[in-house]
PDB file of C-alpha atoms in Angstrom:
ATOM      1  CA  THR J   1       0.000   0.000   0.000  1.00  0.00           C
ATOM      2  CA  GLU J   2       1.364   3.421  -0.953  1.00  0.00           C
ATOM      3  CA  SER J   3       1.843   5.861   1.903  1.00  0.00           C
ATOM      4  CA  LYS J   4      -0.829   8.169   0.505  1.00  0.00           C
ATOM      5  CA  ASP J   5      -3.362   5.344   0.894  1.00  0.00           C
ATOM      6  CA  VAL J   6      -2.509   4.730   4.543  1.00  0.00           C
ATOM      7  CA  ILE J   7      -5.218   5.997   6.870  1.00  0.00           C
ATOM      8  CA  GLY J   8      -3.827   8.871   8.902  1.00  0.00           C
ATOM      9  CA  SER J   9      -0.887   9.601   6.598  1.00  0.00           C
ATOM     10  CA  GLY J  10      -2.480  12.993   5.947  1.00  0.00           C
ATOM     11  CA  ASN J  11      -4.453  15.478   8.019  1.00  0.00           C
ATOM     12  CA  SER J  12      -7.557  16.159   5.946  1.00  0.00           C
ATOM     13  CA  LYS J  13     -10.991  15.636   7.409  1.00  0.00           C
ATOM     14  CA  ILE J  14     -14.583  16.743   6.977  1.00  0.00           C
ATOM     15  CA  ASP J  15     -16.392  17.634  10.171  1.00  0.00           C
ATOM     16  CA  PHE J  16     -20.141  17.128  10.593  1.00  0.00           C
ATOM     17  CA  THR J  17     -23.064  17.306  12.975  1.00  0.00           C
ATOM     18  CA  VAL J  18     -25.746  14.637  13.383  1.00  0.00           C
ATOM     19  CA  THR J  19     -29.316  15.480  14.386  1.00  0.00           C
ATOM     20  CA  PRO J  20     -31.120  12.218  15.171  1.00  0.00           C
ATOM     21  CA  GLY J  21     -34.798  11.385  15.388  1.00  0.00           C
ATOM     22  CA  SER J  22     -36.238   7.983  16.219  1.00  0.00           C
ATOM     23  CA  ASP J  23     -35.700   6.165  12.906  1.00  0.00           C
ATOM     24  CA  ILE J  24     -34.021   8.938  10.897  1.00  0.00           C
ATOM     25  CA  ALA J  25     -31.119  11.347  11.282  1.00  0.00           C
ATOM     26  CA  THR J  26     -29.854  14.400   9.393  1.00  0.00           C
ATOM     27  CA  VAL J  27     -26.130  14.848   8.827  1.00  0.00           C
ATOM     28  CA  GLU J  28     -24.737  18.286   7.948  1.00  0.00           C
ATOM     29  CA  PHE J  29     -21.158  18.489   6.702  1.00  0.00           C
ATOM     30  CA  SER J  30     -18.677  21.334   7.104  1.00  0.00           C
ATOM     31  CA  ILE J  31     -17.038  21.358   3.693  1.00  0.00           C
ATOM     32  CA  SER J  32     -13.273  21.926   3.738  1.00  0.00           C
ATOM     33  CA  SER J  33     -11.265  23.348   0.834  1.00  0.00           C
ATOM     34  CA  ASP J  34      -8.368  21.083   1.828  1.00  0.00           C
ATOM     35  CA  VAL J  35     -10.335  17.933   0.939  1.00  0.00           C
ATOM     36  CA  SER J  36     -10.433  16.460  -2.579  1.00  0.00           C
ATOM     37  CA  ALA J  37     -12.647  13.425  -1.951  1.00  0.00           C
ATOM     38  CA  CYS J  38     -14.548  11.929   0.954  1.00  0.00           C
ATOM     39  CA  SER J  39     -16.159   8.683   2.013  1.00  0.00           C
ATOM     40  CA  TYR J  40     -18.757   8.594   4.764  1.00  0.00           C
ATOM     41  CA  GLY J  41     -21.119   6.195   6.459  1.00  0.00           C
ATOM     42  CA  TYR J  42     -22.492   4.900   9.717  1.00  0.00           C
ATOM     43  CA  VAL J  43     -22.553   1.713  11.732  1.00  0.00           C
ATOM     44  CA  SER J  44     -24.132   0.630  14.990  1.00  0.00           C
ATOM     45  CA  ALA J  45     -21.838   1.085  17.954  1.00  0.00           C
ATOM     46  CA  GLU J  46     -22.305  -2.598  18.723  1.00  0.00           C
ATOM     47  CA  GLU J  47     -21.015  -3.656  15.294  1.00  0.00           C
ATOM     48  CA  ALA J  48     -18.095  -1.229  15.490  1.00  0.00           C
ATOM     49  CA  GLU J  49     -17.120  -2.555  18.908  1.00  0.00           C
ATOM     50  CA  ALA J  50     -17.238  -6.124  17.605  1.00  0.00           C
ATOM     51  CA  SER J  51     -14.716  -5.072  14.943  1.00  0.00           C
ATOM     52  CA  GLY J  52     -12.319  -3.649  17.516  1.00  0.00           C
ATOM     53  CA  GLY J  53     -13.577  -0.060  17.417  1.00  0.00           C
ATOM     54  CA  ILE J  54     -14.593   2.409  14.749  1.00  0.00           C
ATOM     55  CA  GLU J  55     -11.061   2.935  13.390  1.00  0.00           C
ATOM     56  CA  ASP J  56     -10.539  -0.791  12.881  1.00  0.00           C
ATOM     57  CA  TYR J  57     -14.005  -1.072  11.334  1.00  0.00           C
ATOM     58  CA  VAL J  58     -13.350   1.700   8.795  1.00  0.00           C
ATOM     59  CA  LYS J  59      -9.867   0.350   8.067  1.00  0.00           C
ATOM     60  CA  SER J  60     -11.347  -3.064   7.292  1.00  0.00           C
ATOM     61  CA  GLU J  61     -13.987  -1.514   5.026  1.00  0.00           C
ATOM     62  CA  PHE J  62     -11.282   0.493   3.233  1.00  0.00           C
ATOM     63  CA  GLU J  63      -8.929  -2.456   2.759  1.00  0.00           C
ATOM     64  CA  ASN J  64     -11.786  -4.597   1.452  1.00  0.00           C
ATOM     65  CA  GLY J  65     -12.653  -1.949  -1.124  1.00  0.00           C
ATOM     66  CA  ASP J  66     -16.088  -1.320   0.392  1.00  0.00           C
ATOM     67  CA  LEU J  67     -15.721   2.461   0.783  1.00  0.00           C
ATOM     68  CA  ARG J  68     -16.809   4.740  -2.038  1.00  0.00           C
ATOM     69  CA  PHE J  69     -15.126   8.140  -2.263  1.00  0.00           C
ATOM     70  CA  THR J  70     -16.999  11.102  -3.706  1.00  0.00           C
ATOM     71  CA  LYS J  71     -15.142  14.005  -5.290  1.00  0.00           C
ATOM     72  CA  MET J  72     -15.974  17.292  -3.614  1.00  0.00           C
ATOM     73  CA  LEU J  73     -17.380  18.646  -6.871  1.00  0.00           C
ATOM     74  CA  TYR J  74     -20.279  16.217  -6.403  1.00  0.00           C
ATOM     75  CA  PHE J  75     -20.431  16.321  -2.603  1.00  0.00           C
ATOM     76  CA  TYR J  76     -23.639  17.489  -0.923  1.00  0.00           C
ATOM     77  CA  SER J  77     -23.520  19.428   2.326  1.00  0.00           C
ATOM     78  CA  GLU J  78     -26.372  17.420   3.883  1.00  0.00           C
ATOM     79  CA  THR J  79     -27.641  13.861   3.841  1.00  0.00           C
ATOM     80  CA  ASN J  80     -30.426  11.938   5.571  1.00  0.00           C
ATOM     81  CA  LEU J  81     -30.213   8.518   7.210  1.00  0.00           C
ATOM     82  CA  ARG J  82     -33.352   6.407   7.178  1.00  0.00           C
ATOM     83  CA  SER J  83     -34.598   3.111   8.575  1.00  0.00           C
ATOM     84  CA  LEU J  84     -32.533   3.440  11.749  1.00  0.00           C
ATOM     85  CA  VAL J  85     -33.412   1.406  14.826  1.00  0.00           C
ATOM     86  CA  PRO J  86     -34.926   3.624  17.552  1.00  0.00           C
ATOM     87  CA  ASP J  87     -33.194   4.014  20.911  1.00  0.00           C
ATOM     88  CA  THR J  88     -29.903   2.739  19.494  1.00  0.00           C
ATOM     89  CA  LYS J  89     -26.327   4.034  19.568  1.00  0.00           C
ATOM     90  CA  TYR J  90     -24.674   4.584  16.178  1.00  0.00           C
ATOM     91  CA  ILE J  91     -21.353   5.959  14.967  1.00  0.00           C
ATOM     92  CA  TYR J  92     -21.110   8.199  11.916  1.00  0.00           C
ATOM     93  CA  TYR J  93     -17.724   8.584  10.250  1.00  0.00           C
ATOM     94  CA  THR J  94     -15.915  10.362   7.430  1.00  0.00           C
ATOM     95  CA  LEU J  95     -12.629   9.497   5.740  1.00  0.00           C
ATOM     96  CA  SER J  96     -11.055  12.031   3.393  1.00  0.00           C
ATOM     97  CA  TYR J  97      -8.303  12.475   0.845  1.00  0.00           C
ATOM     98  CA  GLY J  98      -6.555  15.839   0.988  1.00  0.00           C
ATOM     99  CA  ARG J  99      -5.459  17.991  -1.921  1.00  0.00           C
ATOM    100  CA  ASP J 100      -2.001  16.535  -1.324  1.00  0.00           C
ATOM    101  CA  GLY J 101      -3.372  13.085  -2.224  1.00  0.00           C
ATOM    102  CA  LYS J 102      -2.895  11.729   1.296  1.00  0.00           C
ATOM    103  CA  LEU J 103      -5.575   9.945   3.297  1.00  0.00           C
ATOM    104  CA  GLY J 104      -6.551  11.593   6.538  1.00  0.00           C
ATOM    105  CA  PRO J 105      -7.587   9.975   9.836  1.00  0.00           C
ATOM    106  CA  VAL J 106     -10.973   8.456  10.589  1.00  0.00           C
ATOM    107  CA  HIS J 107     -13.249  11.178  11.920  1.00  0.00           C
ATOM    108  CA  ALA J 108     -16.173   9.735  13.889  1.00  0.00           C
ATOM    109  CA  LYS J 109     -18.936  10.780  16.275  1.00  0.00           C
ATOM    110  CA  GLU J 110     -21.469   8.777  18.244  1.00  0.00           C
ATOM    111  CA  PHE J 111     -25.179   9.564  18.200  1.00  0.00           C
ATOM    112  CA  ASN J 112     -28.251   7.999  19.752  1.00  0.00           C
ATOM    113  CA  THR J 113     -31.609   7.633  18.061  1.00  0.00           C
ATOM    114  CA  GLU J 114     -34.650   8.565  20.104  1.00  0.00           C
ATOM    115  CA  ALA J 115     -37.226   6.118  21.396  1.00  0.00           C
ATOM    116  CA  LEU J 116     -40.074   5.610  18.940  1.00  0.00           C
ATOM    117  CA  GLN J 117     -43.299   7.453  19.726  1.00  0.00           C
ATOM    118  CA  PHE J 118     -46.601   5.830  18.718  1.00  0.00           C
ATOM    119  CA  SER J 119     -49.637   7.943  17.884  1.00  0.00           C
ATOM    120  CA  ASP J 120     -53.093   6.740  18.969  1.00  0.00           C
ATOM    121  CA  GLU J 121     -54.555   8.753  16.083  1.00  0.00           C
ATOM    122  CA  TYR J 122     -53.836   5.821  13.762  1.00  0.00           C
ATOM    123  CA  THR J 123     -54.961   2.297  14.641  1.00  0.00           C
ATOM    124  CA  CYS J 124     -55.816  -0.936  12.877  1.00  0.00           C
ATOM    125  CA  THR J 125     -57.698  -4.156  13.580  1.00  0.00           C
ATOM    126  CA  LEU J 126     -56.536  -7.626  12.566  1.00  0.00           C
ATOM    127  CA  HIS J 127     -58.721 -10.613  11.757  1.00  0.00           C
ATOM    128  CA  LEU J 128     -57.720 -14.212  11.084  1.00  0.00           C
ATOM    129  CA  ASP J 129     -59.748 -15.211   8.033  1.00  0.00           C
ATOM    130  CA  GLU J 130     -58.347 -18.709   7.539  1.00  0.00           C
ATOM    131  CA  VAL J 131     -55.534 -20.875   8.843  1.00  0.00           C
ATOM    132  CA  THR J 132     -54.150 -24.248   7.738  1.00  0.00           C
ATOM    133  CA  ALA J 133     -51.105 -26.249   8.800  1.00  0.00           C
ATOM    134  CA  THR J 134     -48.747 -24.084   6.730  1.00  0.00           C
ATOM    135  CA  THR J 135     -50.680 -20.953   5.708  1.00  0.00           C
ATOM    136  CA  ALA J 136     -52.760 -18.148   7.177  1.00  0.00           C
ATOM    137  CA  ASP J 137     -54.930 -15.359   5.742  1.00  0.00           C
ATOM    138  CA  ILE J 138     -55.150 -12.170   7.809  1.00  0.00           C
ATOM    139  CA  SER J 139     -57.238  -9.117   6.964  1.00  0.00           C
ATOM    140  CA  ILE J 140     -56.272  -5.630   8.131  1.00  0.00           C
ATOM    141  CA  THR J 141     -58.615  -2.676   8.593  1.00  0.00           C
ATOM    142  CA  PHE J 142     -57.200   0.795   9.303  1.00  0.00           C
ATOM    143  CA  THR J 143     -58.945   3.630  11.098  1.00  0.00           C
ATOM    144  CA  GLY J 144     -58.456   7.358  10.709  1.00  0.00           C
ATOM    145  CA  SER J 145     -56.841   8.831   7.602  1.00  0.00           C
ATOM    146  CA  CYS J 146     -54.529   5.867   7.289  1.00  0.00           C
ATOM    147  CA  PHE J 147     -54.411   3.371   4.464  1.00  0.00           C
ATOM    148  CA  GLN J 148     -51.165   1.461   4.871  1.00  0.00           C
ATOM    149  CA  GLY J 149     -48.706   0.095   7.373  1.00  0.00           C
ATOM    150  CA  ARG J 150     -45.948  -2.412   8.065  1.00  0.00           C
ATOM    151  CA  CYS J 151     -46.112  -5.910   9.473  1.00  0.00           C
ATOM    152  CA  CYS J 152     -44.181  -8.980  10.536  1.00  0.00           C
ATOM    153  CA  ASN J 153     -45.008 -12.529  11.565  1.00  0.00           C
ATOM    154  CA  ILE J 154     -42.998 -14.272  14.280  1.00  0.00           C
ATOM    155  CA  THR J 155     -43.392 -17.342  16.432  1.00  0.00           C
ATOM    156  CA  ALA J 156     -44.780 -17.008  19.925  1.00  0.00           C
ATOM    157  CA  ASP J 157     -41.452 -18.325  21.224  1.00  0.00           C
ATOM    158  CA  GLU J 158     -39.616 -15.472  19.482  1.00  0.00           C
ATOM    159  CA  PHE J 159     -42.147 -12.982  20.787  1.00  0.00           C
ATOM    160  CA  SER J 160     -41.484 -14.178  24.319  1.00  0.00           C
ATOM    161  CA  SER J 161     -37.744 -14.898  24.336  1.00  0.00           C
ATOM    162  CA  ILE J 162     -36.490 -12.061  22.130  1.00  0.00           C
ATOM    163  CA  TYR J 163     -39.055  -9.302  22.636  1.00  0.00           C
ATOM    164  CA  ASP J 164     -40.356 -10.019  26.167  1.00  0.00           C
ATOM    165  CA  ASN J 165     -43.941 -10.217  24.854  1.00  0.00           C
ATOM    166  CA  ASP J 166     -43.725  -6.489  24.116  1.00  0.00           C
ATOM    167  CA  VAL J 167     -45.331  -5.486  20.828  1.00  0.00           C
ATOM    168  CA  ASN J 168     -43.612  -2.085  20.936  1.00  0.00           C
ATOM    169  CA  LYS J 169     -40.191  -3.758  21.039  1.00  0.00           C
ATOM    170  CA  VAL J 170     -41.079  -5.745  17.930  1.00  0.00           C
ATOM    171  CA  ALA J 171     -42.201  -2.591  16.165  1.00  0.00           C
ATOM    172  CA  MET J 172     -39.016  -0.708  17.048  1.00  0.00           C
ATOM    173  CA  SER J 173     -36.762  -3.582  16.057  1.00  0.00           C
ATOM    174  CA  ARG J 174     -38.518  -4.981  12.990  1.00  0.00           C
ATOM    175  CA  LEU J 175     -40.851  -2.360  11.534  1.00  0.00           C
ATOM    176  CA  THR J 176     -38.881   0.898  11.285  1.00  0.00           C
ATOM    177  CA  SER J 177     -37.195  -0.041   8.019  1.00  0.00           C
ATOM    178  CA  ASN J 178     -38.629   0.911   4.647  1.00  0.00           C
ATOM    179  CA  ARG J 179     -37.776  -2.656   3.660  1.00  0.00           C
ATOM    180  CA  ALA J 180     -40.249  -4.084   6.169  1.00  0.00           C
ATOM    181  CA  ASP J 181     -43.259  -5.901   4.731  1.00  0.00           C
ATOM    182  CA  GLN J 182     -45.914  -3.432   3.615  1.00  0.00           C
ATOM    183  CA  ILE J 183     -49.659  -3.818   4.139  1.00  0.00           C
ATOM    184  CA  PHE J 184     -52.548  -1.946   2.545  1.00  0.00           C
ATOM    185  CA  ASP J 185     -56.149  -1.489   3.594  1.00  0.00           C
ATOM    186  CA  SER J 186     -58.629  -4.103   2.309  1.00  0.00           C
ATOM    187  CA  ARG J 187     -55.843  -6.334   0.994  1.00  0.00           C
ATOM    188  CA  PRO J 188     -55.599  -9.567   3.032  1.00  0.00           C
ATOM    189  CA  ARG J 189     -52.142 -10.686   4.062  1.00  0.00           C
ATOM    190  CA  TYR J 190     -51.322 -14.211   2.906  1.00  0.00           C
ATOM    191  CA  LEU J 191     -48.706 -16.046   4.977  1.00  0.00           C
ATOM    192  CA  TYR J 192     -47.154 -19.292   3.793  1.00  0.00           C
ATOM    193  CA  ASP J 193     -44.394 -21.797   4.666  1.00  0.00           C
ATOM    194  CA  LEU J 194     -45.533 -21.803   8.286  1.00  0.00           C
ATOM    195  CA  GLU J 195     -44.760 -24.646  10.659  1.00  0.00           C
ATOM    196  CA  PRO J 196     -47.703 -26.939  11.526  1.00  0.00           C
ATOM    197  CA  ASN J 197     -49.135 -26.868  15.043  1.00  0.00           C
ATOM    198  CA  THR J 198     -47.140 -23.753  15.960  1.00  0.00           C
ATOM    199  CA  GLU J 199     -48.153 -20.593  17.796  1.00  0.00           C
ATOM    200  CA  TYR J 200     -47.519 -17.354  15.917  1.00  0.00           C
ATOM    201  CA  VAL J 201     -47.887 -13.631  16.560  1.00  0.00           C
ATOM    202  CA  PHE J 202     -48.721 -11.299  13.673  1.00  0.00           C
ATOM    203  CA  ILE J 203     -47.904  -7.644  14.381  1.00  0.00           C
ATOM    204  CA  ALA J 204     -48.889  -4.596  12.346  1.00  0.00           C
ATOM    205  CA  VAL J 205     -48.159  -0.886  12.700  1.00  0.00           C
ATOM    206  CA  PRO J 206     -50.314   1.639  10.805  1.00  0.00           C
ATOM    207  CA  MET J 207     -48.384   4.458   9.130  1.00  0.00           C
ATOM    208  CA  GLY J 208     -50.236   7.783   9.015  1.00  0.00           C
ATOM    209  CA  GLY J 209     -49.580  11.387   8.107  1.00  0.00           C
ATOM    210  CA  ASP J 210     -49.178  13.066   4.734  1.00  0.00           C
ATOM    211  CA  MET J 211     -45.954  11.135   4.067  1.00  0.00           C
ATOM    212  CA  SER J 212     -47.062   7.941   5.866  1.00  0.00           C
ATOM    213  CA  ASP J 213     -44.196   8.452   8.294  1.00  0.00           C
ATOM    214  CA  ILE J 214     -46.110   8.695  11.598  1.00  0.00           C
ATOM    215  CA  TYR J 215     -46.216   5.451  13.544  1.00  0.00           C
ATOM    216  CA  GLY J 216     -49.645   4.496  14.813  1.00  0.00           C
ATOM    217  CA  THR J 217     -50.550   2.113  17.615  1.00  0.00           C
ATOM    218  CA  PRO J 218     -49.163  -1.403  17.059  1.00  0.00           C
ATOM    219  CA  ALA J 219     -51.672  -4.244  16.908  1.00  0.00           C
ATOM    220  CA  LYS J 220     -51.112  -7.983  17.313  1.00  0.00           C
ATOM    221  CA  LEU J 221     -52.954 -11.155  16.444  1.00  0.00           C
ATOM    222  CA  GLU J 222     -52.112 -14.481  18.032  1.00  0.00           C
ATOM    223  CA  TYR J 223     -52.968 -17.686  16.198  1.00  0.00           C
ATOM    224  CA  THR J 224     -51.956 -21.353  15.955  1.00  0.00           C
ATOM    225  CA  THR J 225     -51.490 -23.319  12.759  1.00  0.00           C
ATOM    226  CA  GLN J 226     -53.345 -26.602  12.298  1.00  0.00           C
ATOM    227  CA  PRO J 227     -51.682 -29.996  12.863  1.00  0.00           C
ATOM    228  CA  GLU J 228     -50.518 -31.819   9.772  1.00  0.00           C
TER     229      GLU J 228
END
């Protein structure tokens, strides 16, 4: 590795501030004229610690070729992070090349997302329409000016052992991502590949507001699949 590609061989860095919400955060950068290109990202504090700390984590990402550097000509002064886990510690970092071509040190800051707040303005009801040994049909009806939401289906054992029978914990852990399963009013949810004679918990969170970004009150439905 050439000296210019050794982390910390130079002094360039881009500073930033992080303003977190519950499942989102806004990052504002302080652009420096001494920087020619920058890579940035975030990781949970838990994952960084498992890698030996944030510097070792970023070094590993860099050596594996997983960091993408953006030239300052195309660099935006603000970015938004989405689908974060509420009430969780994260670390945001930047790594920059200076005008001298040397790679600066890892610049990192911790931030904590807020606990998720649920609005009772948006609710939904769940109904088990049909269940077999390996499938289940569940209908969802929303109330208020709400027409969609997110859902997940877990075993009763998972609900108890992982989430302490707390539907809010499931929602905060599983349903804050945009990649979570989506549900829409009047469209039944069809579940398949279930285990026979097994207790399950189906959990749904209505999403209200103009941008469907306000979390409503979580709802759950407990059911048991038929024996084979």
